[in-house]
mmCIF file of C-alpha atoms and ligand atoms in Angstrom:
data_model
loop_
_atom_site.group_PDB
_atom_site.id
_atom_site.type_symbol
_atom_site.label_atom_id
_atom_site.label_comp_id
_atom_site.label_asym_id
_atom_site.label_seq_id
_atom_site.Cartn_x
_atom_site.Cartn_y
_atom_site.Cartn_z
ATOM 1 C CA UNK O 1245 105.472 87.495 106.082
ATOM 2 C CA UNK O 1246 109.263 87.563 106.478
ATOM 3 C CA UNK O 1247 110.982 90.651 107.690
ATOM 4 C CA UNK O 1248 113.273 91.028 104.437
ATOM 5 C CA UNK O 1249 109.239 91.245 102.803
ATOM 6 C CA UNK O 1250 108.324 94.202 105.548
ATOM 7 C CA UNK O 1251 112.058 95.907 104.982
ATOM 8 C CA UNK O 1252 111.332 95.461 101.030
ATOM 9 C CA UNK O 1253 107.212 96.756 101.483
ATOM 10 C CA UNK O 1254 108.941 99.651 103.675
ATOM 11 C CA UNK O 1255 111.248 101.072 101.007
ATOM 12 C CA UNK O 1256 109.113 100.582 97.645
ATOM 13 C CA UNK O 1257 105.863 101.782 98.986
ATOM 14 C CA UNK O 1258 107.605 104.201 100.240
ATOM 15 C CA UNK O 1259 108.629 105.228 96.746
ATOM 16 C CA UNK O 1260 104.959 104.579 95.622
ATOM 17 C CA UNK O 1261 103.361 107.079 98.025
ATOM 18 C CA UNK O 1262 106.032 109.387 96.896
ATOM 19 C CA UNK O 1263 105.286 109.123 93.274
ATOM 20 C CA UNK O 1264 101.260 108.912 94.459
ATOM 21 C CA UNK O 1265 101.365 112.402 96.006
ATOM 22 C CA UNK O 1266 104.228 114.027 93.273
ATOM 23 C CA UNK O 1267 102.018 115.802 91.545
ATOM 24 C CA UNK O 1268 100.251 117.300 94.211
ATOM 25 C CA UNK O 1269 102.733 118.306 96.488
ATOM 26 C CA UNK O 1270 102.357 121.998 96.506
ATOM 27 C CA UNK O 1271 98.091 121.960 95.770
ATOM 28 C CA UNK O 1272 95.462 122.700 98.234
ATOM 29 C CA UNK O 1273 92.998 120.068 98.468
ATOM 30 C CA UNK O 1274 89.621 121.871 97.026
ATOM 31 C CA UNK O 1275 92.305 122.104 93.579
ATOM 32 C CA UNK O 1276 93.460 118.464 94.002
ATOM 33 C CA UNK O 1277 89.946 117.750 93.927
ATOM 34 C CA UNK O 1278 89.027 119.859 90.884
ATOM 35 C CA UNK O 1279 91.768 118.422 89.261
ATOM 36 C CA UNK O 1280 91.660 115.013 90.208
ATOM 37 C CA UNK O 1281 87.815 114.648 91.202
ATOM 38 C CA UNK O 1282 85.577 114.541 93.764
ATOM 39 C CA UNK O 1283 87.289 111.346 95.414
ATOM 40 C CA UNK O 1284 90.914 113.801 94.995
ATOM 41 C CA UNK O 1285 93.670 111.271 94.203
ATOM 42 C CA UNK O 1286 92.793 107.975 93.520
ATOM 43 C CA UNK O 1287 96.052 106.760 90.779
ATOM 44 C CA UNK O 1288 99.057 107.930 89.649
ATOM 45 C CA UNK O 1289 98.764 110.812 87.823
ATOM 46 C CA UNK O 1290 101.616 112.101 85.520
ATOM 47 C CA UNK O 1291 104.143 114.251 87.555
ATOM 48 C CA UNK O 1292 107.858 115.162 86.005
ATOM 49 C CA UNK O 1293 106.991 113.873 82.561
ATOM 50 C CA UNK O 1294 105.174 110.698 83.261
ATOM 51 C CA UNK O 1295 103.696 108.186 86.003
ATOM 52 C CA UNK O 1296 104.945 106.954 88.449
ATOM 53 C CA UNK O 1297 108.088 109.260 88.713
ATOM 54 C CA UNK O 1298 109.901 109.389 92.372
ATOM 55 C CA UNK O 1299 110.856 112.602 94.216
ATOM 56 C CA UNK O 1300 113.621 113.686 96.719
ATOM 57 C CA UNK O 1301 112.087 112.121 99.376
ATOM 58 C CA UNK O 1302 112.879 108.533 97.480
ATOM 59 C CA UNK O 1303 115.888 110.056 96.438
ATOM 60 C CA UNK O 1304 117.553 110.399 99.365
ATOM 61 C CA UNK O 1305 116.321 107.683 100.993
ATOM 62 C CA UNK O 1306 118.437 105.441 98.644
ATOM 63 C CA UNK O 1307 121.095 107.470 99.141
ATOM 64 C CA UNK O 1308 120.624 107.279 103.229
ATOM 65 C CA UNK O 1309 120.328 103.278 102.188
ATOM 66 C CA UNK O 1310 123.309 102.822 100.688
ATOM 67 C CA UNK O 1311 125.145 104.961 102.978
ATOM 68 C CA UNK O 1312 124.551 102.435 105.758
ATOM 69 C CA UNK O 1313 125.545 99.729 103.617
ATOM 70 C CA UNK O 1314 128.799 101.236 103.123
ATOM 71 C CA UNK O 1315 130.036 102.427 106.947
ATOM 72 C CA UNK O 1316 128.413 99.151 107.861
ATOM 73 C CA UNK O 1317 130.405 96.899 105.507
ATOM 74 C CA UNK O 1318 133.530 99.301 106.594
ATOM 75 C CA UNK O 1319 132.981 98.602 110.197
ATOM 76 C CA UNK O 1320 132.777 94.728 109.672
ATOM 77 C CA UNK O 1321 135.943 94.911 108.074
ATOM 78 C CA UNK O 1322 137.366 96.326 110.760
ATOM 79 C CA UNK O 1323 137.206 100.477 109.967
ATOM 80 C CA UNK O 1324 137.308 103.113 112.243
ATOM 81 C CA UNK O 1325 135.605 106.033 110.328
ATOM 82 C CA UNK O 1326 132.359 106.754 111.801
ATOM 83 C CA UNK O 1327 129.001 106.043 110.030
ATOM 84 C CA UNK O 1328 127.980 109.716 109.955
ATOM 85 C CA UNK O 1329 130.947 110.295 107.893
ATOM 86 C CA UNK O 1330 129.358 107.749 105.279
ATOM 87 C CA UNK O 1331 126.068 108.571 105.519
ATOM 88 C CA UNK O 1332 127.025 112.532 104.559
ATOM 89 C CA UNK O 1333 129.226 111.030 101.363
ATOM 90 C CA UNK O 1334 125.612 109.442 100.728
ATOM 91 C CA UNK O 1335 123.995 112.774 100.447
ATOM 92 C CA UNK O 1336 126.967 114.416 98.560
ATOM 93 C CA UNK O 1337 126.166 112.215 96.192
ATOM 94 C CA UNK O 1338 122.972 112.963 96.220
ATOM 95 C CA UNK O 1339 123.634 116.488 95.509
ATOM 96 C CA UNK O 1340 125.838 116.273 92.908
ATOM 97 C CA UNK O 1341 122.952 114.691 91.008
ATOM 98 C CA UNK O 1342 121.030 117.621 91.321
ATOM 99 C CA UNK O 1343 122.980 119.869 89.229
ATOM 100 C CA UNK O 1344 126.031 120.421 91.118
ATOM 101 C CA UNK O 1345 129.773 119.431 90.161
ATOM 102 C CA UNK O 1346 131.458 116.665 92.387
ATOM 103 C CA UNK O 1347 134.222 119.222 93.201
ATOM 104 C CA UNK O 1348 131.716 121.409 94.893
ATOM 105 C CA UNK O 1349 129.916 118.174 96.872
ATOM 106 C CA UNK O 1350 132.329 115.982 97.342
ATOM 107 C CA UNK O 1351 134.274 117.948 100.576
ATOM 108 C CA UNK O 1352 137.420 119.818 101.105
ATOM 109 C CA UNK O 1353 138.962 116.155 102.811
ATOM 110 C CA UNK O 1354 137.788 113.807 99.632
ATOM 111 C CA UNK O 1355 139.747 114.293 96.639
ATOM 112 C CA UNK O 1356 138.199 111.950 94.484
ATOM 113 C CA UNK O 1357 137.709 112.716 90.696
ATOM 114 C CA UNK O 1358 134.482 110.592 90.328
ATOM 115 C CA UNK O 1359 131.782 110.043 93.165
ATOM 116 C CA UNK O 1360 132.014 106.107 93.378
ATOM 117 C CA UNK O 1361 130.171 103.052 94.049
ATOM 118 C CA UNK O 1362 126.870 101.374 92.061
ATOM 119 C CA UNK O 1363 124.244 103.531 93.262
ATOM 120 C CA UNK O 1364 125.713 106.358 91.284
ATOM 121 C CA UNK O 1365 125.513 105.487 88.001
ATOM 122 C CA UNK O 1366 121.804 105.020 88.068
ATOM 123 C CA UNK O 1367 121.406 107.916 85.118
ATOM 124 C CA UNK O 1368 117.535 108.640 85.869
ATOM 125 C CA UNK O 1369 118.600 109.414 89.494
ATOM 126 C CA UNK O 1370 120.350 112.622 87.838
ATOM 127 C CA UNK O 1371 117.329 114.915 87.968
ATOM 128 C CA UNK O 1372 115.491 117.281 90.617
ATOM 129 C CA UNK O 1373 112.772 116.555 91.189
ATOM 130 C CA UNK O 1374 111.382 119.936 93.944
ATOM 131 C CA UNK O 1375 114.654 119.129 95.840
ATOM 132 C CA UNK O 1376 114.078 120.783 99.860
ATOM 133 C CA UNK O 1377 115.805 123.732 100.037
ATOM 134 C CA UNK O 1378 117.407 123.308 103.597
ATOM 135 C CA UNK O 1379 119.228 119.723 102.298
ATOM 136 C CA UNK O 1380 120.521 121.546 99.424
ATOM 137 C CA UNK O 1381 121.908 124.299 101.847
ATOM 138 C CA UNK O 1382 123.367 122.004 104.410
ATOM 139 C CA UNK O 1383 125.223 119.227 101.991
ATOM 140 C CA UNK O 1384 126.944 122.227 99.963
ATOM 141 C CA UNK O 1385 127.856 124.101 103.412
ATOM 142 C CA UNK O 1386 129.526 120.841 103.763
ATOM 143 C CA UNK O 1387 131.330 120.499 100.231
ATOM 144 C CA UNK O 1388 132.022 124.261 100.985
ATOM 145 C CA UNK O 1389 133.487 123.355 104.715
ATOM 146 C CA UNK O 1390 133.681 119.867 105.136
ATOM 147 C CA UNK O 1391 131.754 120.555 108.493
ATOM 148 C CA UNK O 1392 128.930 117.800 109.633
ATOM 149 C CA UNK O 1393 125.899 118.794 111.096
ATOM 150 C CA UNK O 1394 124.912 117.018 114.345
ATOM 151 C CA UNK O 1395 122.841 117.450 117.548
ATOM 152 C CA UNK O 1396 125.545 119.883 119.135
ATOM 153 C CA UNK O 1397 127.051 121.406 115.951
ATOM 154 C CA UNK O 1398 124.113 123.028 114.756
ATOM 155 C CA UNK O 1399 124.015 124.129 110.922
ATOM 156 C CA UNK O 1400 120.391 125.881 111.403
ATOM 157 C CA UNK O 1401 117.301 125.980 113.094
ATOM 158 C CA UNK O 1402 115.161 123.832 110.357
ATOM 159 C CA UNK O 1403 112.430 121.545 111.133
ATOM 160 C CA UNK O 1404 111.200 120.594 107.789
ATOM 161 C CA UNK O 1405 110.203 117.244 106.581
ATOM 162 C CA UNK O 1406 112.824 116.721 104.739
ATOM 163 C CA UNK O 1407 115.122 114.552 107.508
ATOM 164 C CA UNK O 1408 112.305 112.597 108.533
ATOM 165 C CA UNK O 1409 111.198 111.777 104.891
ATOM 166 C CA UNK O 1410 114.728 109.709 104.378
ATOM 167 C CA UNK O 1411 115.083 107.459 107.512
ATOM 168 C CA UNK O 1412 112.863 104.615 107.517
ATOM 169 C CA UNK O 1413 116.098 102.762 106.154
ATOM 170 C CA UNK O 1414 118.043 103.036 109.606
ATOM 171 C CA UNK O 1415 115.095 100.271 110.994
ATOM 172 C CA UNK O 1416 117.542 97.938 109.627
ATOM 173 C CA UNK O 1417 120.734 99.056 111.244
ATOM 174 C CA UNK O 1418 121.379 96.499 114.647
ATOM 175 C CA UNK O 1419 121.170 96.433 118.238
ATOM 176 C CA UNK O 1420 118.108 98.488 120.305
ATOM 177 C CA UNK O 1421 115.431 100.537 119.446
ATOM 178 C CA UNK O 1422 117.429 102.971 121.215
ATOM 179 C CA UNK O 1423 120.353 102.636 118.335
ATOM 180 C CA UNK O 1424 117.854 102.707 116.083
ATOM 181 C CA UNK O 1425 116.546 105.757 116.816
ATOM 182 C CA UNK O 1426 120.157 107.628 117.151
ATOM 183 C CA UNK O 1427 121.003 106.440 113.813
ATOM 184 C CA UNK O 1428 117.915 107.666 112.519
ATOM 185 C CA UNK O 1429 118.309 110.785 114.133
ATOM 186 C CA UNK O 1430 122.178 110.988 113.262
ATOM 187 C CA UNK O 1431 120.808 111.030 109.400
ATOM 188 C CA UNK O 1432 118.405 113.671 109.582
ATOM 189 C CA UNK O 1433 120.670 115.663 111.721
ATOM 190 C CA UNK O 1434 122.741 116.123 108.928
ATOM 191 C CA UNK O 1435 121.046 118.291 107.381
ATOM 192 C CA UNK O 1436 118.070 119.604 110.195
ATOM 193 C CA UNK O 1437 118.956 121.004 113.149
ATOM 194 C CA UNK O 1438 116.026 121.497 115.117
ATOM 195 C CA UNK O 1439 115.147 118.801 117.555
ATOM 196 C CA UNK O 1440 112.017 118.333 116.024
ATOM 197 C CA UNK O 1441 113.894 117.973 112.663
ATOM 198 C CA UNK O 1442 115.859 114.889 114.026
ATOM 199 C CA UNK O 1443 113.753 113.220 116.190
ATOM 200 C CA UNK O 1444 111.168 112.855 114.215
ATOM 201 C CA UNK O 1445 113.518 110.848 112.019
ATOM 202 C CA UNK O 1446 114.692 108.526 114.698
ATOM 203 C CA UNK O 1447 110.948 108.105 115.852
ATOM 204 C CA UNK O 1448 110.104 106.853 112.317
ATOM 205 C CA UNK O 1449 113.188 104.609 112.081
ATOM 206 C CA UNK O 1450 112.134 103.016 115.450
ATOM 207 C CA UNK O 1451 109.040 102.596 114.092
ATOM 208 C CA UNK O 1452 109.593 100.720 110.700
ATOM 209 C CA UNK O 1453 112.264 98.646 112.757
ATOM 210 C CA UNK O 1454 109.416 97.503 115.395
ATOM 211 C CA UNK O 1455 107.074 96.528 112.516
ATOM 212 C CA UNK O 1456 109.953 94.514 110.261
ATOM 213 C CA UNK O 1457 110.547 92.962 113.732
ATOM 214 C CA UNK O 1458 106.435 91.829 113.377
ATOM 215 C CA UNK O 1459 105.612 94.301 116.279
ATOM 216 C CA UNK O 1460 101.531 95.915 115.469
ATOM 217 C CA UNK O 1461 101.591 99.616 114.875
ATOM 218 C CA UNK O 1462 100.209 101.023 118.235
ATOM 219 C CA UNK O 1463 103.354 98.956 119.664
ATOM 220 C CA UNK O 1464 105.573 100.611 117.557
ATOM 221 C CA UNK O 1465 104.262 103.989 118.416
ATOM 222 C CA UNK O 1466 104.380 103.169 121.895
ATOM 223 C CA UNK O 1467 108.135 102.339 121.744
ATOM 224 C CA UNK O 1468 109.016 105.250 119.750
ATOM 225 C CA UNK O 1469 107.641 107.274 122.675
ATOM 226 C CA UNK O 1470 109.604 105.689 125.067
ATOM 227 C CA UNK O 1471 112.562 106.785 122.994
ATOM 228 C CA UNK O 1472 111.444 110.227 122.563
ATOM 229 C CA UNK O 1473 111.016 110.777 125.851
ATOM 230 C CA UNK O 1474 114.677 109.888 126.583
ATOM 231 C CA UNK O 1475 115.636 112.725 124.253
ATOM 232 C CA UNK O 1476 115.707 116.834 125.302
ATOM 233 C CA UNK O 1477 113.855 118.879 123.444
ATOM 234 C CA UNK O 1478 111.391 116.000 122.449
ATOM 235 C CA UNK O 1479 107.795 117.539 124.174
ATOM 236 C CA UNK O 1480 106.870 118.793 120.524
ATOM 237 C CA UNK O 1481 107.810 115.471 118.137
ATOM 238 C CA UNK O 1482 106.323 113.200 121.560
ATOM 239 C CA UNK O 1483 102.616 115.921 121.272
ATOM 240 C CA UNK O 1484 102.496 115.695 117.308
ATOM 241 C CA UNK O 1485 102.652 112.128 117.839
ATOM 242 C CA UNK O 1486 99.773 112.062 120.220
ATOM 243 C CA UNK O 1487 97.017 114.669 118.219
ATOM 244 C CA UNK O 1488 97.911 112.069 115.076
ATOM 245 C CA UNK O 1489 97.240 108.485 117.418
ATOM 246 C CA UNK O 1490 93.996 110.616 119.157
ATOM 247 C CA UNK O 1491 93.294 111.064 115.577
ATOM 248 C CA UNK O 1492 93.455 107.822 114.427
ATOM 249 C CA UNK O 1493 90.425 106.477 117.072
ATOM 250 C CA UNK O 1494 87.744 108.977 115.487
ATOM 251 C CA UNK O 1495 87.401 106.246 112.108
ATOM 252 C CA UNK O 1496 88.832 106.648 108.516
ATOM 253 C CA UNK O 1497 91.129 109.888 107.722
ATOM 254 C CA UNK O 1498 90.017 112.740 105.605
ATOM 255 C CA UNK O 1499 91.565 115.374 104.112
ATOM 256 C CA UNK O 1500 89.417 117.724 106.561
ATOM 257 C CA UNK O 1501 90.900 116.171 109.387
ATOM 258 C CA UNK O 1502 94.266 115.733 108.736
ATOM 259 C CA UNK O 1503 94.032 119.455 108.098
ATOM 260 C CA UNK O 1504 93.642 119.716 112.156
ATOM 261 C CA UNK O 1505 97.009 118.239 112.557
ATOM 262 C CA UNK O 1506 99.269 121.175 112.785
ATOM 263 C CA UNK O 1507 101.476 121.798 110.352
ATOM 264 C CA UNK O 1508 100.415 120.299 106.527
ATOM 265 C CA UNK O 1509 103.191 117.737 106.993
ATOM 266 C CA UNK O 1510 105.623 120.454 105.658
ATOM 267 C CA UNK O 1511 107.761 119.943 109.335
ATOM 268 C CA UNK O 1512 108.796 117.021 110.845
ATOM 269 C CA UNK O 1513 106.532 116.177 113.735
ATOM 270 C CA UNK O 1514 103.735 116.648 111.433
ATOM 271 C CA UNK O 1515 104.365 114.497 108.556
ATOM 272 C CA UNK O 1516 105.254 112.176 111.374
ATOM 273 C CA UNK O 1517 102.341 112.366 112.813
ATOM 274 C CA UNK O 1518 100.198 112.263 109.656
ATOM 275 C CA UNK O 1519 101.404 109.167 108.079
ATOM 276 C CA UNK O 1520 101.180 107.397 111.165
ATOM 277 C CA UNK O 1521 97.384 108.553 111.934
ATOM 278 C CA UNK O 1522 96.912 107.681 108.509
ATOM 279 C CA UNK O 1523 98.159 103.894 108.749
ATOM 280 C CA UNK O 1524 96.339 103.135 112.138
ATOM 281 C CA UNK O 1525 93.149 104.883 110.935
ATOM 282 C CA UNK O 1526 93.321 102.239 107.536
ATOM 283 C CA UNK O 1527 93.564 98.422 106.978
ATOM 284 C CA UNK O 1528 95.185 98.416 103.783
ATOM 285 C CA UNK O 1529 97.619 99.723 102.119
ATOM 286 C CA UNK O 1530 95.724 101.047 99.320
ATOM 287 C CA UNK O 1531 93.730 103.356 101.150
ATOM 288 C CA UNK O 1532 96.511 104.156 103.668
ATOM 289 C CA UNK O 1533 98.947 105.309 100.382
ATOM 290 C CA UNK O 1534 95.671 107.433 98.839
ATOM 291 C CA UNK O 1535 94.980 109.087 102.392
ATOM 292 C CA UNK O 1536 98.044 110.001 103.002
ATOM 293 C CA UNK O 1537 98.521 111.691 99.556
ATOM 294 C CA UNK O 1538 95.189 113.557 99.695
ATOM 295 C CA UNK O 1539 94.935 116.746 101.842
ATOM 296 C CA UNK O 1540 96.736 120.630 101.828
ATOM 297 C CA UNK O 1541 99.428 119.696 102.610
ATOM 298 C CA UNK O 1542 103.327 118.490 101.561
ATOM 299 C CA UNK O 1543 101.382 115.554 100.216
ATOM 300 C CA UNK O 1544 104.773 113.673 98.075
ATOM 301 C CA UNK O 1545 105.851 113.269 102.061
ATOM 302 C CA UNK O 1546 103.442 111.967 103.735
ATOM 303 C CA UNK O 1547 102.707 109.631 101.342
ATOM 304 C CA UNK O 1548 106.796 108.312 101.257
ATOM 305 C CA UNK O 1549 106.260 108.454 105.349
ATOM 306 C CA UNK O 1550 103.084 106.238 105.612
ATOM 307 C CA UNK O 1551 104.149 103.900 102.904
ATOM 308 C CA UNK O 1552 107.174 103.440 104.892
ATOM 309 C CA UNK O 1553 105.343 102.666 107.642
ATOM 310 C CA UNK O 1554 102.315 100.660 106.335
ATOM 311 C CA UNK O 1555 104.493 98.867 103.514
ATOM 312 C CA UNK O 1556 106.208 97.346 106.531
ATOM 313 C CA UNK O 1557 102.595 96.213 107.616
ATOM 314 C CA UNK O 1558 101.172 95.118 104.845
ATOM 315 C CA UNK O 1559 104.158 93.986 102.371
ATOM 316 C CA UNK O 1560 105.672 94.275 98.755
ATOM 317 C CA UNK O 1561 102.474 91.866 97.699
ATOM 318 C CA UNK O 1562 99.658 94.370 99.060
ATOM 319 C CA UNK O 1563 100.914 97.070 96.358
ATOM 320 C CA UNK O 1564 98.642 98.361 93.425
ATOM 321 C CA UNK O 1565 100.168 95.784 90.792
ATOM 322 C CA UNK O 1566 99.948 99.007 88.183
ATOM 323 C CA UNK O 1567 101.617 100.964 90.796
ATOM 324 C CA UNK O 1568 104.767 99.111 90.720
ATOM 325 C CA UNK O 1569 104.958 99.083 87.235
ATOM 326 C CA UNK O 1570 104.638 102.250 86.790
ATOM 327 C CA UNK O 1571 107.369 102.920 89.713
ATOM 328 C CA UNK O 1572 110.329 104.843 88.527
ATOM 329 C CA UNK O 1573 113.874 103.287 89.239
ATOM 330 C CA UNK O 1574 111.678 100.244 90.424
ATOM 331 C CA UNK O 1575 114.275 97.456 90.291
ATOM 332 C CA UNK O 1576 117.122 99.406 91.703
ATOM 333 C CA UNK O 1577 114.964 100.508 94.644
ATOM 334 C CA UNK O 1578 114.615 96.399 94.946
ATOM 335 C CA UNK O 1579 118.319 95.691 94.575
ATOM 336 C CA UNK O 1580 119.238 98.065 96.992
ATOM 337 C CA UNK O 1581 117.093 96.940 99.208
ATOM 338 C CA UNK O 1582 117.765 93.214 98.570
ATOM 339 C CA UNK O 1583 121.664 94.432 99.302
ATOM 340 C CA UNK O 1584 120.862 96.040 102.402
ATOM 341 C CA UNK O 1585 118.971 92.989 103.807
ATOM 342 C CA UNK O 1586 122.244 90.909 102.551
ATOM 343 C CA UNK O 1587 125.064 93.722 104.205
ATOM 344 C CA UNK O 1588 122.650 93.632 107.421
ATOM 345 C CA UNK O 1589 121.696 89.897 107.184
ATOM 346 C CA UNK O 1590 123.545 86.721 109.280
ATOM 347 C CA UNK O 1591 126.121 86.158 106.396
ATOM 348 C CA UNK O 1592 127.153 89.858 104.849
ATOM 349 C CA UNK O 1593 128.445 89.520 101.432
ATOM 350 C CA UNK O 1594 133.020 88.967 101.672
ATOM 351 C CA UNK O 1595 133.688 89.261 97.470
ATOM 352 C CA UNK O 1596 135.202 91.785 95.588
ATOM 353 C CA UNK O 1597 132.962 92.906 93.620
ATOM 354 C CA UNK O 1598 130.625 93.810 96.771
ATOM 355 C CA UNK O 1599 133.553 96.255 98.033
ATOM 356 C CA UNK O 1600 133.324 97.944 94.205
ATOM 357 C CA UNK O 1601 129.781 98.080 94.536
ATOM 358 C CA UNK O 1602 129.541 99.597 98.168
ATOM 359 C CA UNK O 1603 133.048 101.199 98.561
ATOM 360 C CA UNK O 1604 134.915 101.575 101.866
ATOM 361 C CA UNK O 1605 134.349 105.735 101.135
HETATM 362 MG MG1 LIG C 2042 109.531 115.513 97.478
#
């Protein structure tokens, strides 16, 4: 398998696990199994008027995507403006499709009548769909303030899931699993200020890298400690991680025993930790996707988190055929994706019409 196929498997089963666990998000298990049956979730079952309908969590992982399309094309050409800065125009845009005008996203410094670029205009992207309350806070403090959040300029003292649930696409960003990991991190950090918040996100992003690199799992996980541990603050991401790998030797997952990892995947060391137990206790990316959606927990997450990580295992071709179809937005999630690999390939797109579609903003 290529690594454009892992990078591609990455992103849309990320989107499928998403859409898997949409409906289920905020139930209990002993209810998903009344409602679902015995076996809980085993297809996609009609969430936001129909199947296979994305959430945030896909949501702003295109937006995170095309954010580091766009300071990365700017930097080739020569730009000085930091990729944070285009990373939070990413998420503005994001939140101006969930029911807010551009004046109040866009920032005090960007004057702009019209958010811009192709991503944008994607009219089903325009709905909210259980949006996470501390992203919404954060990105319009910043259209209030034009003030970033970062690892020393602290916005709040959130953990949630919700940084970790956009990152996987900073695996493609270059140089060292250490880069990796701090662009991860930088994302998340946007909006989550608790170490725990951010890390998480970079230990995910170092994760899908090693895998689209054709690294095993365990390997992966073993790198993304070694970054942790050159972090402060990292002792609770780093212990997550272990009770999930521990995990992961005692055979298949079950909803009973994800329940003992801390957490219900609602913060970001535990949805960490839950979609990777769930991917090293499978082999295949059927069952991993259906674990990770079944259990108590903020299931829409941890399924977007371990088909991240197992789509990058397993590949675009290991998806439920009727899953795809189904998949809301399904062909812009694989142009954006195809773009990415192109901005972040040997020979980056030079036309014009590649500047309109990624601006330099
Ligand atoms: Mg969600």
């Amino acid at each position: 398998m290529s690594r454009d196929d892992r990078f591609l498997g990455s992103i849309l089963a990320g989107a499928v696990g998403d859409a898997l666990g949409a409906a289920d998000e905020f139930e209990p298990i002993h209810i998903i199994r009344e409602l679902r049956g015995p076996a809980g979730i085993t297809d996609l079952v009609p969430a936001f008027g129909g199947l296979g309908k994305i959430t945030d969590d896909t949501q702003m992982t295109l937006f995170t995507l095309e954010g580091l399309i766009r300071g990365h094309a700017h930097l080739r050409r020569g730009g000085q403006t930091g990729l944070e800065h285009f990373v939070q125009s990413a998420y503005q845009r994001w939140l101006h499709t969930q029911d807010y005008s551009w004046e109040d996203c866009r920032g005090p410094q960007n004057t702009s009548l019209e958010p811009d670029g192709w991503l944008i205009t994607h009219r089903e992207l325009f709905s909210r769909r259980a949006p996470g309350k501390t992203c919404l806070t954060a990105l319009m403090s910043y259209g209030n303030n034009g003030q970033m959040g970062s690892f020393t300029h602290r916005l709040n003292t959130s953990k949630g899931c919700g940084g970790v649930m956009r990152t996987a696409p900073a695996a493609l960003w270059p140089g060292d699993p250490g880069t990796v990991f701090g662009v991860g991190a930088m994302a998340a950090a946007l909006s989550h200020s608790h170490p725990s918040g951010y890390l998480s996100a970079g230990a995910l992003s170092v994760i899908v890298r090693h895998l689209i690199d054709g690294g095993t799992l365990p390997d992966a996980v073993d790198e993304a400690f070694r970054q942790l541990a050159r972090w402060q603050h990292h002792e609770e991401t780093t212990a997550a991680l272990r009770v999930g790998v521990r995990l992961a030797e005692q055979g298949p997952p079950t909803p009973e025993k994800i329940a003992t990892i801390d957490g219900g995947g609602w913060i970001g060391e535990s949805a960490l930790a839950i979609a990777v137990y769930v991917a090293l206790a499978t082999d295949n990316l059927d069952e991993a996707l259906l674990a990770a959606v079944n259990h108590s927990g903020d299931s829409d997450s941890t399924g977007a988190i371990c088909g991240n990580i197992a789509g990058a295992m397993y590949g675009p071709g290991a998806l439920r055929p009727s899953w795809l179809e189904h998949l809301e937005l399904r062909n812009t999630i694989e142009e954006l994706a195809a773009d990415a690999l192109a901005e972040f390939g040997p020979e980056p797109p030079a036309h014009s019409l590649w500047e309109r579609k990624y601006p330099n903003s």
